[in-house]
Short mmCIF file of C-alpha atoms in Angstrom, two decimals:
data_model
loop_
_atom_site.label_atom_id
_atom_site.label_comp_id
_atom_site.label_asym_id
_atom_site.label_seq_id
_atom_site.Cartn_x
_atom_site.Cartn_y
_atom_site.Cartn_z
CA MET N 1 0.29 -0.19 -0.35
CA PRO N 2 1.40 2.99 -0.78
CA VAL N 3 2.41 6.03 1.71
CA ALA N 4 1.73 9.37 0.50
CA GLU N 5 1.61 13.02 1.53
CA THR N 6 0.45 15.97 0.35
CA ASN N 7 0.97 19.62 1.38
CA GLN N 8 -0.08 22.59 -0.66
CA ASN N 9 2.56 22.59 -3.94
CA GLN N 10 4.61 19.76 -2.26
CA TYR N 11 3.56 15.91 -2.49
CA PHE N 12 5.50 12.92 -1.15
CA GLY N 13 4.94 9.46 -1.44
CA SER N 14 6.38 6.04 -1.27
CA PHE N 15 5.66 2.85 -2.96
CA ASN N 16 6.62 -0.56 -2.88
CA ILE N 17 7.16 -3.29 -5.09
CA GLU N 18 7.79 -7.15 -4.90
CA GLY N 19 10.43 -8.72 -6.98
CA GLY N 20 9.61 -11.39 -9.79
CA ASN N 21 5.67 -10.24 -9.63
CA PHE N 22 4.95 -9.14 -13.06
CA ASN N 23 1.67 -9.75 -12.59
CA SER N 24 1.74 -6.37 -10.74
CA ALA N 25 4.91 -4.82 -12.88
CA GLY N 26 3.24 -1.20 -14.16
CA ILE N 27 0.87 -0.85 -11.14
CA VAL N 28 3.88 1.91 -9.54
CA SER N 29 4.21 3.70 -12.45
CA THR N 30 0.59 4.25 -13.30
CA THR N 31 -0.34 5.04 -9.76
CA ILE N 32 2.56 7.78 -10.44
CA LYS N 33 1.53 8.91 -13.74
CA SER N 34 -1.95 9.22 -12.14
CA THR N 35 -1.03 10.82 -9.28
CA LEU N 36 1.62 13.39 -11.68
CA LYS N 37 -1.76 14.25 -13.76
CA ASN N 38 -3.93 15.08 -10.83
CA LEU N 39 -1.08 17.64 -9.04
CA GLY N 40 -1.22 19.40 -12.88
CA ILE N 41 2.02 18.65 -13.74
CA PRO N 42 2.34 19.13 -17.75
CA GLY N 43 1.52 16.21 -19.81
CA ASP N 44 5.36 15.98 -21.53
CA LEU N 45 6.48 15.92 -18.01
CA VAL N 46 4.57 13.79 -17.00
CA ARG N 47 5.26 11.35 -19.90
CA LYS N 48 8.71 11.84 -18.92
CA ALA N 49 8.37 10.89 -15.41
CA ALA N 50 6.07 7.88 -16.68
CA ILE N 51 8.79 6.38 -18.78
CA VAL N 52 11.93 6.55 -15.85
CA SER N 53 9.51 5.33 -13.09
CA TYR N 54 8.10 2.24 -15.74
CA GLU N 55 11.79 1.55 -16.52
CA ALA N 56 12.84 1.46 -13.22
CA GLU N 57 9.92 -0.56 -11.60
CA ILE N 58 10.51 -3.26 -14.41
CA ASN N 59 14.13 -3.40 -13.50
CA VAL N 60 13.42 -4.17 -9.77
CA VAL N 61 10.81 -6.73 -10.88
CA SER N 62 12.68 -8.44 -13.20
CA TYR N 63 16.41 -8.59 -10.79
CA ALA N 64 15.51 -7.91 -7.27
CA LYS N 65 13.59 -9.37 -4.26
CA LYS N 66 11.75 -6.19 -3.66
CA GLY N 67 12.61 -2.33 -3.76
CA VAL N 68 10.77 1.14 -2.82
CA VAL N 69 10.28 3.78 -5.31
CA ASN N 70 9.56 7.35 -3.72
CA LEU N 71 8.65 10.05 -5.45
CA THR N 72 9.07 13.78 -4.45
CA VAL N 73 7.15 16.60 -6.16
CA ASN N 74 7.94 20.55 -5.25
CA PRO N 75 7.51 23.51 -7.25
CA GLY N 76 9.65 23.12 -10.37
CA VAL N 77 10.99 19.46 -9.96
CA VAL N 78 9.90 15.98 -9.79
CA ASN N 79 12.38 13.52 -8.00
CA ILE N 80 11.92 9.43 -8.43
CA GLU N 81 14.24 7.66 -6.21
CA VAL N 82 14.07 3.88 -6.31
CA ILE N 83 16.21 1.55 -4.25
CA ASP N 84 15.95 -1.91 -4.46
CA GLU N 85 17.43 -5.15 -2.79
CA GLY N 86 18.64 -6.78 -5.65
CA PRO N 87 22.28 -8.09 -7.05
CA GLY N 88 23.45 -4.89 -7.71
CA ILE N 89 25.28 -3.78 -10.79
CA PRO N 90 28.84 -5.30 -11.24
CA ASN N 91 29.51 -2.55 -14.36
CA ILE N 92 27.34 0.23 -14.74
CA ASP N 93 29.29 1.59 -17.71
CA LEU N 94 28.48 -1.33 -19.41
CA ALA N 95 24.99 -2.01 -17.92
CA MET N 96 24.05 1.79 -19.40
CA GLN N 97 24.84 0.82 -23.22
CA GLU N 98 21.74 0.29 -25.13
CA GLY N 99 21.23 -3.40 -26.08
CA TRP N 100 23.26 -4.64 -22.79
CA SER N 101 21.67 -7.18 -20.70
CA THR N 102 21.87 -9.43 -17.83
CA ALA N 103 18.62 -11.18 -18.35
CA ASP N 104 17.21 -14.63 -18.20
CA ASN N 105 15.41 -16.65 -20.82
CA LYS N 106 12.47 -16.43 -18.88
CA ILE N 107 12.11 -12.28 -18.77
CA ARG N 108 12.88 -11.94 -22.42
CA GLU N 109 10.22 -14.60 -23.31
CA MET N 110 7.64 -11.65 -21.70
CA GLY N 111 8.80 -9.04 -23.61
CA PHE N 112 11.34 -7.57 -21.09
CA GLY N 113 15.17 -7.49 -21.05
CA ALA N 114 15.96 -5.68 -24.23
CA GLY N 115 18.63 -3.38 -23.02
CA MET N 116 17.11 -0.29 -22.71
CA GLY N 117 15.63 0.32 -19.52
CA LEU N 118 18.76 2.67 -18.14
CA CYS N 119 19.82 3.98 -21.43
CA ASN N 120 15.60 5.13 -21.19
CA ILE N 121 15.74 6.35 -17.82
CA LYS N 122 18.75 8.53 -18.58
CA ASN N 123 17.84 10.07 -21.74
CA TYR N 124 14.42 10.88 -19.94
CA SER N 125 16.15 12.72 -16.46
CA ASP N 126 16.79 16.00 -16.31
CA ASP N 127 19.53 14.42 -14.10
CA PHE N 128 20.08 10.88 -13.12
CA GLN N 129 22.63 8.97 -10.30
CA ILE N 130 23.02 5.78 -9.82
CA HIS N 131 24.75 3.84 -7.31
CA SER N 132 25.23 -0.16 -7.10
CA GLU N 133 26.58 -2.16 -5.13
CA VAL N 134 27.14 -5.95 -5.94
CA GLY N 135 25.06 -8.42 -3.36
CA LYS N 136 23.32 -4.93 -1.75
CA GLY N 137 21.39 -3.46 -4.56
CA THR N 138 21.17 -0.49 -7.05
CA HIS N 139 20.18 2.86 -5.52
CA LEU N 140 18.76 5.52 -8.62
CA LYS N 141 17.72 9.23 -8.58
CA MET N 142 16.28 10.95 -11.32
CA THR N 143 14.66 14.54 -11.54
CA ILE N 144 12.62 16.08 -14.11
CA GLN N 145 11.92 19.69 -13.85
CA THR N 146 8.92 21.28 -13.96
CA PRO N 147 7.90 25.16 -14.73
#
């Protein structure tokens, strides 16, 4: 269940993701999209936020045991933070290359694992930070500037 708090022009929401649960994959990013629309964020920026949150959510579902997505909206900025408890990324530079994927056949057969997730996150974020520790997990911070 999401935790949400709204205070005038500010919003904070926290959403849990269950690793391996492809039946619920996309629910968090859809909720983020609806929330941003309801907050009056312009459509082109909602689209960017939906893309980065969906790509990050699918990565958590595909690779991690679990994760959390924190959405913070303040005047002028949307911040999306994703923290997972997964295997970590041994080589971030390699993982950032288009088409690079460690997805297994099961994930690929479901239509995921094309190796575009992190690239799309970087391309659709105004600022993107990634930190990963092998055996512990990955932490993403995405920023989208708003008017």
